[in-house]
Coordinates of C-alpha atoms in Angstrom, one line a residue:
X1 CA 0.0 0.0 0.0
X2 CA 1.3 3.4 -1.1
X3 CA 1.1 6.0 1.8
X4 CA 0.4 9.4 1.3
X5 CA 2.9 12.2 2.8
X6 CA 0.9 15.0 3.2
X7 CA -2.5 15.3 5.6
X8 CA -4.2 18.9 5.1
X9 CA -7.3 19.8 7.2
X10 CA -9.5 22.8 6.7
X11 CA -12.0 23.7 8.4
X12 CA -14.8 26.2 8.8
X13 CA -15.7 27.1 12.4
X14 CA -18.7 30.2 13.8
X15 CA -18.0 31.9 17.0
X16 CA -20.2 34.5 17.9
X17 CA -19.8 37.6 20.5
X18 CA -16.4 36.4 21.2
X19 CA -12.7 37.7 21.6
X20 CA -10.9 34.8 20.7
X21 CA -7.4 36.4 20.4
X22 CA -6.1 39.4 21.7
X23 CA -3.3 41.8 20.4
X24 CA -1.0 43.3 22.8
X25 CA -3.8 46.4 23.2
X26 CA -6.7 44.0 24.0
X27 CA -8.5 43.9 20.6
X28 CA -9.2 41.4 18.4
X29 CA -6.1 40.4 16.3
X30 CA -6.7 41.1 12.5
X31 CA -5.2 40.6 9.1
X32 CA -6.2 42.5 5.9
X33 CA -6.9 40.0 3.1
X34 CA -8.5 40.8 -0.5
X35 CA -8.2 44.6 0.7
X36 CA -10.9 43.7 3.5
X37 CA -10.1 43.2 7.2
X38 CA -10.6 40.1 8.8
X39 CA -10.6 38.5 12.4
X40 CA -7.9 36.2 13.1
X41 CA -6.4 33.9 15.5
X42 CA -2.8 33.2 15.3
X43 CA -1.5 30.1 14.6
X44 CA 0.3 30.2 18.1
X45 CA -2.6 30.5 19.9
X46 CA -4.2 27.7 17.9
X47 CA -1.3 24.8 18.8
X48 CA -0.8 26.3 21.9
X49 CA -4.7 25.2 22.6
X50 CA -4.5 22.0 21.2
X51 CA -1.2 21.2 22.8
X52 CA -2.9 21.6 26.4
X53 CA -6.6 20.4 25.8
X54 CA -8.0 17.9 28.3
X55 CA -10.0 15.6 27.9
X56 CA -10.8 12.4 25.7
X57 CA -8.6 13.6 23.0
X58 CA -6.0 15.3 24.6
X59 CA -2.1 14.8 23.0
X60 CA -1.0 13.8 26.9
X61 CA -3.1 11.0 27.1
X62 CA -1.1 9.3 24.1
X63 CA 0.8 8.3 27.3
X64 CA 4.0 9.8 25.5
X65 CA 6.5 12.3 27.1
X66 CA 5.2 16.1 26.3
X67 CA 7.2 18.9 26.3
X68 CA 8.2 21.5 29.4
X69 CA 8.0 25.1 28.0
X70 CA 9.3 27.5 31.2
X71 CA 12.2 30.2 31.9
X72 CA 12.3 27.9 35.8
X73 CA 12.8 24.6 34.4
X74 CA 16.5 24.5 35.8
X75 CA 15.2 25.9 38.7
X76 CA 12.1 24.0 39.5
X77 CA 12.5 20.4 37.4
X78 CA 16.3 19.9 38.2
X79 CA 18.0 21.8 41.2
X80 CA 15.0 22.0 43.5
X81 CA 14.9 18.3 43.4
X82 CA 18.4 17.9 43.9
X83 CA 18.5 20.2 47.2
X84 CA 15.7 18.3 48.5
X85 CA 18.3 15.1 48.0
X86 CA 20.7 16.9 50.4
X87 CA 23.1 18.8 48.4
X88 CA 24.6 21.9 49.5
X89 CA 22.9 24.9 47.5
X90 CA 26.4 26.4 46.5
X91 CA 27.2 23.2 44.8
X92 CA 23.8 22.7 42.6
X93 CA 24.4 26.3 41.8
X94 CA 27.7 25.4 40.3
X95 CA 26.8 22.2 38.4
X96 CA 23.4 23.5 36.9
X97 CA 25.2 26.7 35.9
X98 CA 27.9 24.8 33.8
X99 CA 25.0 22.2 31.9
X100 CA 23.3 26.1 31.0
X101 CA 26.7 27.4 29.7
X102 CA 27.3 23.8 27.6
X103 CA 23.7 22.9 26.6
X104 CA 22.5 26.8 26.3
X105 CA 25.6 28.2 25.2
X106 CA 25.1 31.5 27.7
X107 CA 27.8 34.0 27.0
X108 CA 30.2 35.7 29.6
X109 CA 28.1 39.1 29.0
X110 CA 24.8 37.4 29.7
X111 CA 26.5 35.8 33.0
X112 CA 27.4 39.1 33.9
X113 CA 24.3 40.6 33.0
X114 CA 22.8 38.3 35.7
X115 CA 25.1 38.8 37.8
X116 CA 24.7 42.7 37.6
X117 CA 20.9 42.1 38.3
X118 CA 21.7 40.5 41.9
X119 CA 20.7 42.9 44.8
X120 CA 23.5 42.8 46.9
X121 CA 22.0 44.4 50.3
X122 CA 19.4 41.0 49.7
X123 CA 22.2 38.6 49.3
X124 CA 21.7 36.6 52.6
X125 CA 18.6 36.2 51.9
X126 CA 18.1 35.6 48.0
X127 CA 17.2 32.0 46.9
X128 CA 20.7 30.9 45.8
X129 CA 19.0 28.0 43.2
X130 CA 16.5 31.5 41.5
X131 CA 19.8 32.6 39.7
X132 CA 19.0 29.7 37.6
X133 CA 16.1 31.0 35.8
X134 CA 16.8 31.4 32.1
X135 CA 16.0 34.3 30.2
X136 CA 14.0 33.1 27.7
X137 CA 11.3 30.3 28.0
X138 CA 13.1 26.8 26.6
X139 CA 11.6 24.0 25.4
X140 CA 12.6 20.8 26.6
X141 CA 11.9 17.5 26.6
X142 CA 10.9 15.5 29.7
X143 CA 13.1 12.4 29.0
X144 CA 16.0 15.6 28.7
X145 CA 15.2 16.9 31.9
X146 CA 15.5 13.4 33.4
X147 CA 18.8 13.2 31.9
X148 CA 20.2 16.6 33.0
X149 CA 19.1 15.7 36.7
X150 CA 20.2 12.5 36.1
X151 CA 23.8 13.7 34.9
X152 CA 23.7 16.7 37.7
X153 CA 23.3 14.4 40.4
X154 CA 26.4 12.4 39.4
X155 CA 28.8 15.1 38.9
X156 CA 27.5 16.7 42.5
X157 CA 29.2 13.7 44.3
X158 CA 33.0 15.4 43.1
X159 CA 32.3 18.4 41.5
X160 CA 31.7 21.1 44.3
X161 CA 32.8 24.8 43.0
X162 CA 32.3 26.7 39.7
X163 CA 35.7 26.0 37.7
X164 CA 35.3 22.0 38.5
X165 CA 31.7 21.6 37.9
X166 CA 32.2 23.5 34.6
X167 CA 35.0 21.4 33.0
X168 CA 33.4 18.5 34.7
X169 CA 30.4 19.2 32.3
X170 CA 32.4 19.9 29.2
X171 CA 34.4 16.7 29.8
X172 CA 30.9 14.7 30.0
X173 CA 29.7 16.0 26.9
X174 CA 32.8 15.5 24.9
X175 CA 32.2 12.1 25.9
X176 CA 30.9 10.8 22.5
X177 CA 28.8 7.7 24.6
X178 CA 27.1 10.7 26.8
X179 CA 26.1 12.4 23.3
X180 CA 24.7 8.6 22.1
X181 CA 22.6 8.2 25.3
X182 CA 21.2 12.1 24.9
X183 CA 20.8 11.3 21.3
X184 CA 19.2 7.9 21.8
X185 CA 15.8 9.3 24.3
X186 CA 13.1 8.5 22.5
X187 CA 11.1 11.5 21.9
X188 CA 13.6 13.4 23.7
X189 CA 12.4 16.9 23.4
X190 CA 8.5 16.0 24.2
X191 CA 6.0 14.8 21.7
X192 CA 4.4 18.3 21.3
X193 CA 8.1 19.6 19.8
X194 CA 8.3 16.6 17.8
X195 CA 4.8 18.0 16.1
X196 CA 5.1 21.5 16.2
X197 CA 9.1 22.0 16.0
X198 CA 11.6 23.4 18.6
X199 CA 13.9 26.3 17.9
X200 CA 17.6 25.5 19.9
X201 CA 21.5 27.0 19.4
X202 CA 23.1 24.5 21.1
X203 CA 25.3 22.2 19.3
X204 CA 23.8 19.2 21.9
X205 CA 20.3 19.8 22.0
X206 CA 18.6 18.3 18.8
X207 CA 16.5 21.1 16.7
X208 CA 13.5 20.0 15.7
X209 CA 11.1 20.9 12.1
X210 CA 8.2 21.0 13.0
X211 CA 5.7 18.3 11.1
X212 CA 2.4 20.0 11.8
X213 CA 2.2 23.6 10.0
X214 CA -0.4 25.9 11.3
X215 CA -2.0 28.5 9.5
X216 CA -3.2 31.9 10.8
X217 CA -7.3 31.2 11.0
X218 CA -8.9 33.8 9.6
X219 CA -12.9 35.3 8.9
X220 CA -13.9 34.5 5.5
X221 CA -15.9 37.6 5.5
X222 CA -14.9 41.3 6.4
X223 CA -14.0 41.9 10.3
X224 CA -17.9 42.2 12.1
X225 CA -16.9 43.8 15.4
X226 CA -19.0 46.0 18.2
X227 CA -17.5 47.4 21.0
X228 CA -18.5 46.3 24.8
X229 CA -19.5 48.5 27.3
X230 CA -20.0 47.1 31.1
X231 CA -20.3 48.4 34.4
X232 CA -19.3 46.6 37.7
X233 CA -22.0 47.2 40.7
X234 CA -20.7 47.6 44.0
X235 CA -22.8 46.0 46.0
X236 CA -21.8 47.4 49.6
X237 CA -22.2 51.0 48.3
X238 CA -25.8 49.9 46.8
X239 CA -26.8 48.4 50.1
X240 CA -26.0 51.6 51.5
X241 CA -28.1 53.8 49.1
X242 CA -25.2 55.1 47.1
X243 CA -26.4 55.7 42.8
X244 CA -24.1 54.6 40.3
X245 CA -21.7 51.3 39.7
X246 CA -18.9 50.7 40.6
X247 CA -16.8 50.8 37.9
X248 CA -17.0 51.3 34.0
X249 CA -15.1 49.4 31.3
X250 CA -14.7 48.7 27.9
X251 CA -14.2 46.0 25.6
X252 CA -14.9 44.5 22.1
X253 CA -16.8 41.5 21.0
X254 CA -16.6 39.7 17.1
X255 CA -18.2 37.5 15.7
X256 CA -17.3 35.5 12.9
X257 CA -17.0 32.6 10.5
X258 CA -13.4 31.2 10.4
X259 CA -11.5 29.4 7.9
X260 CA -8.6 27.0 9.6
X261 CA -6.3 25.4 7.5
X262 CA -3.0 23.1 8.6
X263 CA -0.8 20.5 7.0
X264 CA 0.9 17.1 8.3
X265 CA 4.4 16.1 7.0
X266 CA 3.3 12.8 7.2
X267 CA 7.1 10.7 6.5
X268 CA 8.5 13.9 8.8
X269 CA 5.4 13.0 11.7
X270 CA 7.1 9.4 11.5
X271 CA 10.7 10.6 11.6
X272 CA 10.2 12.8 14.9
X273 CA 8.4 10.3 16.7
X274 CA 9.9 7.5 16.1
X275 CA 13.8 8.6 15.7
X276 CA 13.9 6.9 12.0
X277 CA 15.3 8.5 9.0
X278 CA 12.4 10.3 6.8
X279 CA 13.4 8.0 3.8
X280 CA 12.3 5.2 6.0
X281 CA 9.2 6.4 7.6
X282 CA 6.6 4.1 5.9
X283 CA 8.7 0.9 6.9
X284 CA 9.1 2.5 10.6
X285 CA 6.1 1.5 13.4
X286 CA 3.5 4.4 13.0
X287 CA 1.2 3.4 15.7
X288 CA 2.1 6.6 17.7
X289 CA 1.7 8.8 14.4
X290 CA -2.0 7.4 13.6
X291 CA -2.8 8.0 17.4
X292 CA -1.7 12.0 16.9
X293 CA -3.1 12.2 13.5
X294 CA -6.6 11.3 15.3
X295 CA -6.6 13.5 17.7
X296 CA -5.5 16.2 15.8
X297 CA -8.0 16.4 13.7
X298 CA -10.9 15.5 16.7
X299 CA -9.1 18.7 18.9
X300 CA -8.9 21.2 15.6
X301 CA -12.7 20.5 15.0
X302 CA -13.5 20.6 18.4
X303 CA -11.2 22.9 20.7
X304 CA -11.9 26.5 20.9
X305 CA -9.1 28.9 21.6
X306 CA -10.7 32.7 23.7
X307 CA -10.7 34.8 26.4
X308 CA -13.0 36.0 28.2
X309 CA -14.4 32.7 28.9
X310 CA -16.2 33.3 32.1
X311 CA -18.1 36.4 30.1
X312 CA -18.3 35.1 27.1
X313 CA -18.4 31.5 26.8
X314 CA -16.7 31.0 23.2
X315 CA -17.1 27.3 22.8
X316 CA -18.0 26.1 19.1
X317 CA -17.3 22.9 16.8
X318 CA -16.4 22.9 13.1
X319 CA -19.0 23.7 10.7
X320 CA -17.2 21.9 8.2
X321 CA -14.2 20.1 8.0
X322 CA -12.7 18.8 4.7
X323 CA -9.9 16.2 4.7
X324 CA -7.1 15.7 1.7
X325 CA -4.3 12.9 1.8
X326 CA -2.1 13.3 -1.2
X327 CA 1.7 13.8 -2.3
X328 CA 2.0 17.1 -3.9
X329 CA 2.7 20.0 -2.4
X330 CA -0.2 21.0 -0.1
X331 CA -1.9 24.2 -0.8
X332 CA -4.0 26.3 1.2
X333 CA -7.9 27.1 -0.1
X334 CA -7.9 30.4 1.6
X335 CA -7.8 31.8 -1.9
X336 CA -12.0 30.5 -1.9
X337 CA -12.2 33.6 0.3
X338 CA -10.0 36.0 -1.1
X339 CA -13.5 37.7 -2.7
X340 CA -15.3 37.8 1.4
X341 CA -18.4 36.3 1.5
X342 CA -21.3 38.6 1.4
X343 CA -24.6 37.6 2.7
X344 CA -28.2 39.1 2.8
X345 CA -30.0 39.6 5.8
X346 CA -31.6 36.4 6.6
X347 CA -28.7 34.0 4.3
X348 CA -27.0 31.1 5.5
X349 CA -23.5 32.3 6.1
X350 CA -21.8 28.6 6.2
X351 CA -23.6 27.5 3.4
X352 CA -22.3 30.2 1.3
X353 CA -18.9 29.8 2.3
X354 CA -19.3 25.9 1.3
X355 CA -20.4 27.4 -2.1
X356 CA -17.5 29.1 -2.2
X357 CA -15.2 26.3 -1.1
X358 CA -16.5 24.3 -3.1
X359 CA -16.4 26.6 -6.3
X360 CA -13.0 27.2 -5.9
X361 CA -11.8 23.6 -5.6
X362 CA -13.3 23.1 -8.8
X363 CA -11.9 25.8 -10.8
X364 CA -8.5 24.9 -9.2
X365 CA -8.8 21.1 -10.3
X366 CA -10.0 22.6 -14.0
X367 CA -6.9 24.0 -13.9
X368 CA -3.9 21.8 -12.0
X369 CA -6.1 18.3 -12.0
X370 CA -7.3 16.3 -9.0
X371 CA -4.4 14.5 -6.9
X372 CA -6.0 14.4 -3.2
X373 CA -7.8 12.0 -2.0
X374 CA -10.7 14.1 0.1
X375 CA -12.9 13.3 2.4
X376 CA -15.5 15.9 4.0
X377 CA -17.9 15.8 6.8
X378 CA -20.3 18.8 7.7
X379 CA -23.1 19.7 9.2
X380 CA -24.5 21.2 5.8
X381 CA -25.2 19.2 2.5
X382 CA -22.0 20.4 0.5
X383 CA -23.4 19.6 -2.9
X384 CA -20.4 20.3 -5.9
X385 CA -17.6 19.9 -3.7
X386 CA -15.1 16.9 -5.2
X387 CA -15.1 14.7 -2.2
X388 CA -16.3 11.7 -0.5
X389 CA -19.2 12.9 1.8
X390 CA -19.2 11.3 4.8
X391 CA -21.7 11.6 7.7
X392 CA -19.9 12.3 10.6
X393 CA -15.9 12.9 12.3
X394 CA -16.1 9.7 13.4
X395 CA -16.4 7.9 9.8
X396 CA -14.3 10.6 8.4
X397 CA -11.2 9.9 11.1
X398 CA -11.7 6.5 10.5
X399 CA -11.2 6.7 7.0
X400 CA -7.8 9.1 7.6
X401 CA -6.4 6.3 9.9
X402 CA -7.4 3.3 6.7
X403 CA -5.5 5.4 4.7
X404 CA -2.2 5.6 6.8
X405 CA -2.7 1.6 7.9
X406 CA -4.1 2.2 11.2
X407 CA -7.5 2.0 13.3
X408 CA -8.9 4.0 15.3
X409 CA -8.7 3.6 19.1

């Protein structure tokens, strides 16, 4: 059986009186497309939801290692543990330091940098082990973390100030076997890196392409804002006869129907996972790959990125969402929406954005030919779309999975 390499899901999704992404003023992000505003929510918010969704479909319960994304990791996953084992503070400063210098590559101006941040007059009382906090959030891999603590807590037993511990360090990772057993974790840097990539400088720590691209979701009609005014009663003051609230505030709401859109590197899904060469994905064991490729597709149609959730409650599921499994170069449909949808009082917005989806598919098979297989489950008849219509994300996962020689679970 020939297996495709690429997996592209698009979706169509209606939230309404929401604010589903914020930009750095509190609005709703946009993006101007076919000279028309839209709504969007960025891709990072979009993984960043589906990475921590609970639940029956959640990534964690794959049972595989996830990722730890924190500026305190050194601090809280690997020296707190070791001064609760009994080691002198002084020491884990010294050995934790040197594995940031070798594995993060921190230069003498950032050491000094921190060092120039210490308040001196609070130096007896300063958490010694805070100093290891990094300055930027990393991303590592539990199985890594394990392994630093792992290492630290050896090299604690001889290596007790800064010059030892630090060429105690670069000695272990010269060490080609150390290098071999780092290289060797399965799934090393957490199973949410191995899908959605990991940016490193170090020489030692594996980077990692990221096999799941996101795309920027976006309204497939113009940006339908209104701007929220609320008050805030104090209820003490009211008891007590005083007129008025207690305080005034503003906001914005949007509404909106978005078009999602993200690809699989299905042979580069494989590879991550499973630690083989991409060349060899399809003879590699892709029982892990199947099991993300399902719930990937359940959390995208069903997980709902927002704030304001206690005031406004922005839970939806996918409209629409339309499968492909092929081997050319994947290609986004947001071009069906280049021209926004325009609807009349009293029209069905989704089913004129199928229209559109499906008009465009057409013309763009008129003019490159068919080469996906698609499948396409909605809550709307679809009529004119080129694709097997299925009747629900159950049959339509199941299919996916049939495809790529797995089952469902």
């Amino acid at each position: 059986m020939t297996l495709p390499r690429f997996l592209q899901i698009h979706t169509l999704t209606p939230y309404a009186a929401a604010l589903l992404n914020r930009d750095d003023v509190g609005r709703a992000k946009r993006l101007p497309f076919g000279g028309v505003n839209r709504t969007r929510v960025s891709s990072q918010c979009l993984k960043r939801h589906w990475r921590t969704a609970v639940g029956d479909w959640s990534l964690e319960g794959l049972g595989a290692p996830m990722s730890v994304r924190s500026r305190q990791t050194f601090v809280q996953q690997v020296a707190q543990p070791l001064r609760e084992e009994g080691f002198a503070e002084e020491a884990i400063l010294a050995v934790v330091e040197a594995f940031q210098a070798v594995l993060l590559g921190e230069s003498a101006k950032a050491k000094a940098e921190k060092a120039k941040g210490k308040d001196k007059d609070a130096e007896a009382e300063r958490d010694l082990l805070a100093d290891l906090k990094t300055g930027q959030v990393l991303v590592l891999g539990r199985p890594e973390v394990e392994f630093i603590l792992s290492q630290a807590r050896n090299l604690l037993t001889a290596a007790t100030t800064a010059k030892e511990a630090r060429k105690a360090v670069e000695a272990l990772f010269k060490d080609k076997e150390t290098l071999a057993n780092l290289k060797a974790l399965r799934l090393a840097a957490g199973l949410d890196a191995a899908l959605f990539g990991r940016m490193v400088t170090s020489d030692i720590l594996a980077r990692g392409d990221a096999a799941v691209h996101v795309a920027h979701s976006f309204t497939v009609h113009g940006e339908e804002s209104e701007p929220e005014f609320f008050t805030a009663v104090d209820d003490l003051e009211k008891a007590a006869g005083e007129l008025g609230s207690g305080m005034m505030g503003d906001s914005e709401l949007t509404s909106g129907l978005f078009y999602g859109y993200v690809v699989v590197d299905l042979p580069l899904l494989v590879s991550n996972l499973e630690g083989c060469a991409v060349a060899d994905w399809e003879k590699a064991d892709r029982t892990l790959a199947t099991g993300v490729v399902e719930r990937l597709i359940r959390l995208i149609a069903s997980v709902s990125p927002g704030a304001k959730l206690g005031s406004t409650a922005p839970y939806a599921y996918a409209h629409t969402v339309l499968v492909e499994l092929g081997d050319r170069q994947p290609r986004t449909l947001a071009n069906a929406f280049l021209k926004p949808v325009r609807v009349a009082a009293g029209d069905d917005l989704a089913a004129r954005a199928n229209e559109q989806l499906a008009g465009y598919l057409n013309r763009f098979d008129g003019m490159y030919g068919p080469g996906e297989q698609r499948l396409i489950a909605s809550l709307d008849d679809v009529p004119g779309l080129p694709a097997t219509h299925l009747t629900g994300l159950a049959d339509l996962t199941g299919q996916v999975l049939a495809a790529l020689g797995g089952k469902p679970s």
